[in-house]
PDB file of C-alpha atoms in Angstrom:
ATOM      1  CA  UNK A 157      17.701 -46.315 -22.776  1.00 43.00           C
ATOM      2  CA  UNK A 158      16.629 -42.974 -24.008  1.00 43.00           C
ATOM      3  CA  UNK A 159      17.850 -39.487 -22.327  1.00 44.00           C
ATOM      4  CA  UNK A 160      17.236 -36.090 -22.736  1.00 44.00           C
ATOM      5  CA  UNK A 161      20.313 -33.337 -21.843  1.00 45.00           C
ATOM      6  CA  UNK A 162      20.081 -29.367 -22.253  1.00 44.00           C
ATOM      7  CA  UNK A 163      23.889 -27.893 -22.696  1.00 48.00           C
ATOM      8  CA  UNK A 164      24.435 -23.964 -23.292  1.00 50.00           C
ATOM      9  CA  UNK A 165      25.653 -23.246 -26.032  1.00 51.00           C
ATOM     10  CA  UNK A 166      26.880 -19.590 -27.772  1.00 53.00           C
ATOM     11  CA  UNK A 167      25.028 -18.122 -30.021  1.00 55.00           C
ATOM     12  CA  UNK A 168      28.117 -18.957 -32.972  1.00 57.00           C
ATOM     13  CA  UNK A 169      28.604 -22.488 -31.791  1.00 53.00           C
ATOM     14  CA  UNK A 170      27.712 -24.778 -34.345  1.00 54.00           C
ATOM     15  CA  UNK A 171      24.776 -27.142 -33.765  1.00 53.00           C
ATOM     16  CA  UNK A 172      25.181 -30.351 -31.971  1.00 50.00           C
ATOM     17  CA  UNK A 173      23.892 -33.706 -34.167  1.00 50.00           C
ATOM     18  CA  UNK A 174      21.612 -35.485 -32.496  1.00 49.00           C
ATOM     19  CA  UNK A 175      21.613 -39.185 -32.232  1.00 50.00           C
ATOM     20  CA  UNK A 176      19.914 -42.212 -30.503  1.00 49.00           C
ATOM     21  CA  UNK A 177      20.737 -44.936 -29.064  1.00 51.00           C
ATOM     22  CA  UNK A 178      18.974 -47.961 -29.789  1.00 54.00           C
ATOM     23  CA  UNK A 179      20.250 -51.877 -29.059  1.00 57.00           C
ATOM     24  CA  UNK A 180      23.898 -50.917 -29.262  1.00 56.00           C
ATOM     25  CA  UNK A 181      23.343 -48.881 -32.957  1.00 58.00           C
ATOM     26  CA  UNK A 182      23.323 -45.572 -33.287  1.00 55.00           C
ATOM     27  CA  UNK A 183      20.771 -43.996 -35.382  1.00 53.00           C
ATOM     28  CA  UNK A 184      20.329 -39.907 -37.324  1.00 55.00           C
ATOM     29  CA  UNK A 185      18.296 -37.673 -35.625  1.00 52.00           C
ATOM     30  CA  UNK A 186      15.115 -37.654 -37.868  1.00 52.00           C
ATOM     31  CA  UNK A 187      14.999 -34.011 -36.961  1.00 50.00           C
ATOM     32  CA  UNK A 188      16.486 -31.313 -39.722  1.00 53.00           C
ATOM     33  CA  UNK A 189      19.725 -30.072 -38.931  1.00 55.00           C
ATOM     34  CA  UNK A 190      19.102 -25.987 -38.184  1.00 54.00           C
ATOM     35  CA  UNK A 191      21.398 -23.212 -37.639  1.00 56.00           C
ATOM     36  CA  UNK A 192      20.635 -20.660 -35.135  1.00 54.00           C
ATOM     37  CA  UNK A 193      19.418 -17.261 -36.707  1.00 52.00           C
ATOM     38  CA  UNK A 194      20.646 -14.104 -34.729  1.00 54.00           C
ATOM     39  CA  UNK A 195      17.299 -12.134 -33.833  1.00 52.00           C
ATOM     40  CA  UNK A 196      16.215  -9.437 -36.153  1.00 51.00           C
ATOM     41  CA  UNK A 197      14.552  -7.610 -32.931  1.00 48.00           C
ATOM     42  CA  UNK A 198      16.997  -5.437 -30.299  1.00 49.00           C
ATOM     43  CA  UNK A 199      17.082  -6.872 -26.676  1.00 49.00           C
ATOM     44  CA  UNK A 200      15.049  -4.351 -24.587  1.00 48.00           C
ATOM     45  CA  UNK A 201      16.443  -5.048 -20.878  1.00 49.00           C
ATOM     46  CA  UNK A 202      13.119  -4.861 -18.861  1.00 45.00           C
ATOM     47  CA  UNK A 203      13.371  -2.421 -15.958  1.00 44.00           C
ATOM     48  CA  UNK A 204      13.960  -3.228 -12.197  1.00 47.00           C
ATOM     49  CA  UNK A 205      11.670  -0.856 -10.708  1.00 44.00           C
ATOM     50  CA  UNK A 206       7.827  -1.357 -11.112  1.00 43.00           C
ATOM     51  CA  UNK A 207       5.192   1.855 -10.860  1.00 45.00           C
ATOM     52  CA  UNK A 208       5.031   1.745  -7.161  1.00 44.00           C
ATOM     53  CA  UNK A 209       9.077   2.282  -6.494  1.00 44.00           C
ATOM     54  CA  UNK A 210       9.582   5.375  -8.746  1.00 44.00           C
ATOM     55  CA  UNK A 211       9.927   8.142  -6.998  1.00 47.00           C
ATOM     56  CA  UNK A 212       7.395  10.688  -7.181  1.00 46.00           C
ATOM     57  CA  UNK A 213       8.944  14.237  -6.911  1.00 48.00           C
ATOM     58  CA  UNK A 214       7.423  16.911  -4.534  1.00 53.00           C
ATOM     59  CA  UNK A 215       6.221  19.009  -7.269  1.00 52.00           C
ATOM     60  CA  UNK A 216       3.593  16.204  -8.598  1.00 58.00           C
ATOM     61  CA  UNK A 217       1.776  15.784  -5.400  1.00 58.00           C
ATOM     62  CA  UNK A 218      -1.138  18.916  -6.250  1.00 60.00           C
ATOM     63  CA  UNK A 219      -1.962  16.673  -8.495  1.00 68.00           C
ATOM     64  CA  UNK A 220      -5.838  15.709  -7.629  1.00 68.00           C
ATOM     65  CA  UNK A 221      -5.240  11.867  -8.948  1.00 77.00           C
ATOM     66  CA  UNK A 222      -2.276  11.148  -7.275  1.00 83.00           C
ATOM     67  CA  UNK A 223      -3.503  11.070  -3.497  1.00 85.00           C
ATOM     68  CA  UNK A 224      -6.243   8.633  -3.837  1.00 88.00           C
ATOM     69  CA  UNK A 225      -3.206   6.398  -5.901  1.00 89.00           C
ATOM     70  CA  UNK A 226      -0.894   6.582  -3.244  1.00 90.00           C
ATOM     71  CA  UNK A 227      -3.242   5.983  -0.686  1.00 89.00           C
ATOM     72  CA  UNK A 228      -4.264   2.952  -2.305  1.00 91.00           C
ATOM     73  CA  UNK A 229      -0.503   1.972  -2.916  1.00 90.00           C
ATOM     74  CA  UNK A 230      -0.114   2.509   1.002  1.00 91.00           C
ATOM     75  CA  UNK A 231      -3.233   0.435   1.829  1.00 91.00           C
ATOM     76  CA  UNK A 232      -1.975  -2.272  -0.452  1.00 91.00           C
ATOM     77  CA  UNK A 233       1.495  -2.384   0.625  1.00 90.00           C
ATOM     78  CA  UNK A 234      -0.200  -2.997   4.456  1.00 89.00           C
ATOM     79  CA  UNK A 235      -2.547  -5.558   3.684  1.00 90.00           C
ATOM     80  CA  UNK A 236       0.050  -7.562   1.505  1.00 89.00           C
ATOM     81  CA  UNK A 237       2.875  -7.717   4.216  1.00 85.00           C
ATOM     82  CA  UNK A 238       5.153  -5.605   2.193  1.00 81.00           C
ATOM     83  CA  UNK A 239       7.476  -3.006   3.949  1.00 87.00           C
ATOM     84  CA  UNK A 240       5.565  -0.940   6.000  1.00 89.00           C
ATOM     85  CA  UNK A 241       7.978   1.615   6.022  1.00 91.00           C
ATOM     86  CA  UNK A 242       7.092   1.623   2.139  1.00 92.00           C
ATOM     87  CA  UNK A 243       3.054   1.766   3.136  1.00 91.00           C
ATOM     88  CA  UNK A 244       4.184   4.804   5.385  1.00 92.00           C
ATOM     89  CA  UNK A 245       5.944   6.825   2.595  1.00 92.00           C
ATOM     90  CA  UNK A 246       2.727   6.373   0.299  1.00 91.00           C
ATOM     91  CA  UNK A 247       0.678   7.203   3.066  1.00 91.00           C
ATOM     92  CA  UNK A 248       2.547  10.343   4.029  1.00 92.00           C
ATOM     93  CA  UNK A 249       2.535  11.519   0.379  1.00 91.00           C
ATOM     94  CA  UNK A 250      -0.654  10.974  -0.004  1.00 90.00           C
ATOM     95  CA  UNK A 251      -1.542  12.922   3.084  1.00 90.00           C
ATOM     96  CA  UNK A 252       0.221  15.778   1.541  1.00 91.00           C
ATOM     97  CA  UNK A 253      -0.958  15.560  -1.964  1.00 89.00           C
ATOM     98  CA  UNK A 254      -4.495  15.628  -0.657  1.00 88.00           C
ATOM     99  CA  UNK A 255      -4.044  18.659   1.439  1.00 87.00           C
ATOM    100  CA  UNK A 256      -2.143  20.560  -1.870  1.00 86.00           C
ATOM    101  CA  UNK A 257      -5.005  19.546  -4.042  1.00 80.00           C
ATOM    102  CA  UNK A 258      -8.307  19.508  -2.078  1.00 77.00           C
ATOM    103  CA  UNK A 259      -7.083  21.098   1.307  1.00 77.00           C
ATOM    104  CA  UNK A 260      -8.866  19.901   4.767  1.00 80.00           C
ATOM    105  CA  UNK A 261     -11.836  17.592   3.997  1.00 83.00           C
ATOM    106  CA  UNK A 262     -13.002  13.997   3.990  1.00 88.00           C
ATOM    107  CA  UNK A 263     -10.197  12.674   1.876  1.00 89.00           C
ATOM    108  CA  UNK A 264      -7.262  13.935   3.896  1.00 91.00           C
ATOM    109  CA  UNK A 265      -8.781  12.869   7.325  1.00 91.00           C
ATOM    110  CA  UNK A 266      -9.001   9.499   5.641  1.00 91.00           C
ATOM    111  CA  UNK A 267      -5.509  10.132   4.609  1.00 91.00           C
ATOM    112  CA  UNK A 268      -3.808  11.041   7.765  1.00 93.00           C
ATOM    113  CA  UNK A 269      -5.967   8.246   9.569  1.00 92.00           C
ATOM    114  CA  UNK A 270      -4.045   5.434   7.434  1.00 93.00           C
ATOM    115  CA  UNK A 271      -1.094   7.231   8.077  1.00 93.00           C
ATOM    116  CA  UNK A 272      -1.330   6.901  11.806  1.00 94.00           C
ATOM    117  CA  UNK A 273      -2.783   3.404  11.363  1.00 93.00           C
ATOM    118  CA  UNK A 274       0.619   2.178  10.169  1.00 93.00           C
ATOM    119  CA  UNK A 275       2.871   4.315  12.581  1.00 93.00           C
ATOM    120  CA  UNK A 276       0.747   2.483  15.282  1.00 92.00           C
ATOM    121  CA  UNK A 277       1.483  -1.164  13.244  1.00 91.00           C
ATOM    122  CA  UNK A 278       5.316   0.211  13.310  1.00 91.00           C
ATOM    123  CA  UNK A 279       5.249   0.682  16.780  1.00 91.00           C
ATOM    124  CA  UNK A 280       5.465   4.188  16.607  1.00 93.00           C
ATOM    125  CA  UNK A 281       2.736   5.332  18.761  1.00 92.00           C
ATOM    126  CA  UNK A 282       4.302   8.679  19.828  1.00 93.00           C
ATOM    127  CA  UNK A 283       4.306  10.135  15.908  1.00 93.00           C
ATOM    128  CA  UNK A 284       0.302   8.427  15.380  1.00 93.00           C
ATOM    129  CA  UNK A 285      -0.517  10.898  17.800  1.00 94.00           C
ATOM    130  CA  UNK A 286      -0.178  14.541  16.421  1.00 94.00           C
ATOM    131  CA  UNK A 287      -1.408  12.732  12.642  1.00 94.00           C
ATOM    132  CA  UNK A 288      -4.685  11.529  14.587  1.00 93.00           C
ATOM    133  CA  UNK A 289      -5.164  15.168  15.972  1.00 93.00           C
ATOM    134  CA  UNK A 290      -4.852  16.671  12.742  1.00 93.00           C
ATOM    135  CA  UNK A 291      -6.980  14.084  11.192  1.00 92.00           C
ATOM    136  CA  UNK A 292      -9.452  15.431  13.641  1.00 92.00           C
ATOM    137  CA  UNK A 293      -9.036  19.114  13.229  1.00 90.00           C
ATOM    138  CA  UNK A 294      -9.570  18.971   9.510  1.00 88.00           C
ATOM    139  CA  UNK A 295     -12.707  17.726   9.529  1.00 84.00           C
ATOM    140  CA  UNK A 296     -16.046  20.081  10.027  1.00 82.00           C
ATOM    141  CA  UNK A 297     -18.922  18.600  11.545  1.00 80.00           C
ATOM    142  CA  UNK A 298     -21.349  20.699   9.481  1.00 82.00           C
ATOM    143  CA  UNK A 299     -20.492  19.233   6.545  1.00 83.00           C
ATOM    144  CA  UNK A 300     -22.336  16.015   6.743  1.00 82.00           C
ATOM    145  CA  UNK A 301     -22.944  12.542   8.240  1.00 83.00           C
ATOM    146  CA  UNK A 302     -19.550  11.184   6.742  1.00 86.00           C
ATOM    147  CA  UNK A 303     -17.256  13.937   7.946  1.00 89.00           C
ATOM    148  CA  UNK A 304     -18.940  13.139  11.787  1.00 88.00           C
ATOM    149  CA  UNK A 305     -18.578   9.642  10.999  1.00 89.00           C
ATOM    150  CA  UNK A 306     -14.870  10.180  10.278  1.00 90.00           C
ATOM    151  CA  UNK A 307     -14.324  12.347  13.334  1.00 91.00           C
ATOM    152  CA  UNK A 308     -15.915   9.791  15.351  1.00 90.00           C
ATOM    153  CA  UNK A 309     -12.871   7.378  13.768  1.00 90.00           C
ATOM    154  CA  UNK A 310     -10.429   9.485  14.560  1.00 92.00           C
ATOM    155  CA  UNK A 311     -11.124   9.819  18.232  1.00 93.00           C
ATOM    156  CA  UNK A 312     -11.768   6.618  18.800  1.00 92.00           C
ATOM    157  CA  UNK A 313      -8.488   5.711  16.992  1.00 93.00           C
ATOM    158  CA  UNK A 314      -7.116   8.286  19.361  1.00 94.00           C
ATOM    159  CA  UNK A 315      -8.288   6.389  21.988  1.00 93.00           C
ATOM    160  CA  UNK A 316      -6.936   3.177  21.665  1.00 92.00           C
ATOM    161  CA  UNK A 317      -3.552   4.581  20.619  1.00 94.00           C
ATOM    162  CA  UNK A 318      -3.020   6.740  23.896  1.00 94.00           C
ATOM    163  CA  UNK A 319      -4.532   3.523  25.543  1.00 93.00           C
ATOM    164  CA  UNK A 320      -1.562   1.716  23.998  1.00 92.00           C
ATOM    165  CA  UNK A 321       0.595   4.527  25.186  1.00 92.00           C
ATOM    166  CA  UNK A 322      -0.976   3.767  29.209  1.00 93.00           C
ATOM    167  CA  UNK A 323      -2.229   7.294  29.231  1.00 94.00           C
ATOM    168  CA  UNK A 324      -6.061   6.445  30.331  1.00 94.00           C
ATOM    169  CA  UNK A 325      -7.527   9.934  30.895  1.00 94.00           C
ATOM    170  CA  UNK A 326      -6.559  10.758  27.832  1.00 94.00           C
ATOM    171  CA  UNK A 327      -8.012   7.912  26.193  1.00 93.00           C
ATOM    172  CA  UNK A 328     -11.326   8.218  27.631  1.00 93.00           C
ATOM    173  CA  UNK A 329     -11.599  11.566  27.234  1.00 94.00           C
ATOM    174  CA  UNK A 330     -10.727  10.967  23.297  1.00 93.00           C
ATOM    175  CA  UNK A 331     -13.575   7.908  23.431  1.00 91.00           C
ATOM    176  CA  UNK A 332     -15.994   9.919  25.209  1.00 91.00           C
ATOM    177  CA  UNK A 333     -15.683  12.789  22.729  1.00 91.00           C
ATOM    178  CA  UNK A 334     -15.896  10.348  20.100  1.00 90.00           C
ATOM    179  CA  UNK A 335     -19.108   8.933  21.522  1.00 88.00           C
ATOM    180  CA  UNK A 336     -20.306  12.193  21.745  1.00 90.00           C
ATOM    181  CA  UNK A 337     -19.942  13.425  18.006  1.00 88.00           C
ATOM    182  CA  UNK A 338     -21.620   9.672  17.147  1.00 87.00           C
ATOM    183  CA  UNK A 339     -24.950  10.358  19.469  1.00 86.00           C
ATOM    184  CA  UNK A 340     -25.516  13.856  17.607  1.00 85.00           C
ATOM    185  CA  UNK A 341     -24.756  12.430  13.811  1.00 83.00           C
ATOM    186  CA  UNK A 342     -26.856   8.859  14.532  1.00 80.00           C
ATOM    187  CA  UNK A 343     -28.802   9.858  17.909  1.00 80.00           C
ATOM    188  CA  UNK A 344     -28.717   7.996  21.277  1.00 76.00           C
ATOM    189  CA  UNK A 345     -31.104   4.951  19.607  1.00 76.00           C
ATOM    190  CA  UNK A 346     -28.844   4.376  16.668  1.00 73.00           C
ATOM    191  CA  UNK A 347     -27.765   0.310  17.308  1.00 75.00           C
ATOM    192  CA  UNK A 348     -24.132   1.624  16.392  1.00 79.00           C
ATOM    193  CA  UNK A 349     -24.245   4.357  19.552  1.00 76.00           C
ATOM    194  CA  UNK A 350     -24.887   0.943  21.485  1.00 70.00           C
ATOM    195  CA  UNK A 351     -22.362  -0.983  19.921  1.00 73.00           C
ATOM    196  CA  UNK A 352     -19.605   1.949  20.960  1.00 70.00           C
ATOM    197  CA  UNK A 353     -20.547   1.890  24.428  1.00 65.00           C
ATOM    198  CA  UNK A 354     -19.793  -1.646  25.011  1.00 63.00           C
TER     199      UNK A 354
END
């Protein structure tokens, strides 16, 4: 009967002879006998922290590349199941970077929307709150369609988290501004004004 078995062995051991087993009479390996050669090349130990764990100092955040990174990272992190606290942190960093780099606009509404997003998932209603009414403020509605469009988020986001909280006037008055800024970007025929008022 024929086995196969693995033993450790150090790297100045000498080399085990191999034999089989055959009706009772023990038979040469038919393989060469080798000693082991010590590697030429230096054992790099492979690092324990991957891109997204290295922290990413203060000073690097006006950098224009780095908030649309981290908000990825954070949008990632949520939609694997990873540590939301970890979504939160790229999320909050990438709020910040946006505002040092390209100051109010589309990308930091985005930005701070996420961020509340995942303080809501957290259970943390009471800090989505103030993020959602900056989200809000930062945006101009003379800008364009998409900076309505992302107002129109916000307070409807606003909505269903002081909804959450039990505060109904607040949350109406948060949907009905909402539905307001959607009737003047899309006008009161628009399918998607219908599809809000459901």
């Amino acid at each position: 009967m024929l086995g196969l078995v693995s033993a450790k062995t150090t790297p100045n051991a000498t080399p085990l002879h191999i034999s089989f087993t055959q009706n009772g009479n023990k038979t040469p390996s038919p393989l060469p006998k080798r000693t082991p050669s010590p590697s030429s090349k230096p054992k790099i130990k492979p690092s324990k922290k991957t891109l997204q764990e290295q922290r990413i100092d203060e000073s690097s955040l006006d950098n224009p590349d780095l908030g649309p990174f981290l908000l990825k990272l954070a949008i990632d992190t949520v939609a694997s199941g990873d540590n939301q606290n970890k979504a939160l942190d790229y999320a909050t960093r990438a709020s910040i970077s946006f505002e040092k780099s390209s100051g109010p606009g589309l990308d930091l509404a985005m930005s701070l929307q996420v961020e509340a997003a995942i303080y809501c998932s957290l259970g943390r209603l009471e800090n989505a709150i103030p993020v959602l009414e900056r989200s809000i403020e930062t945006l101009d509605l003379k800008s364009g369609s998409d900076h309505a469009m992302a107002k129109f988020s916000g307070f409807m986001q606003l909505g269903d988290t002081y909804s959450m909280l039990g505060r109904v006037d607040r949350s109406i008055s948060s949907y009905e501004s909402g539905l307001k800024i959607q009737i003047e970007a899309l006008g009161d025929l628009d399918p998607r004004v219908a599809e809000s008022c459901r």
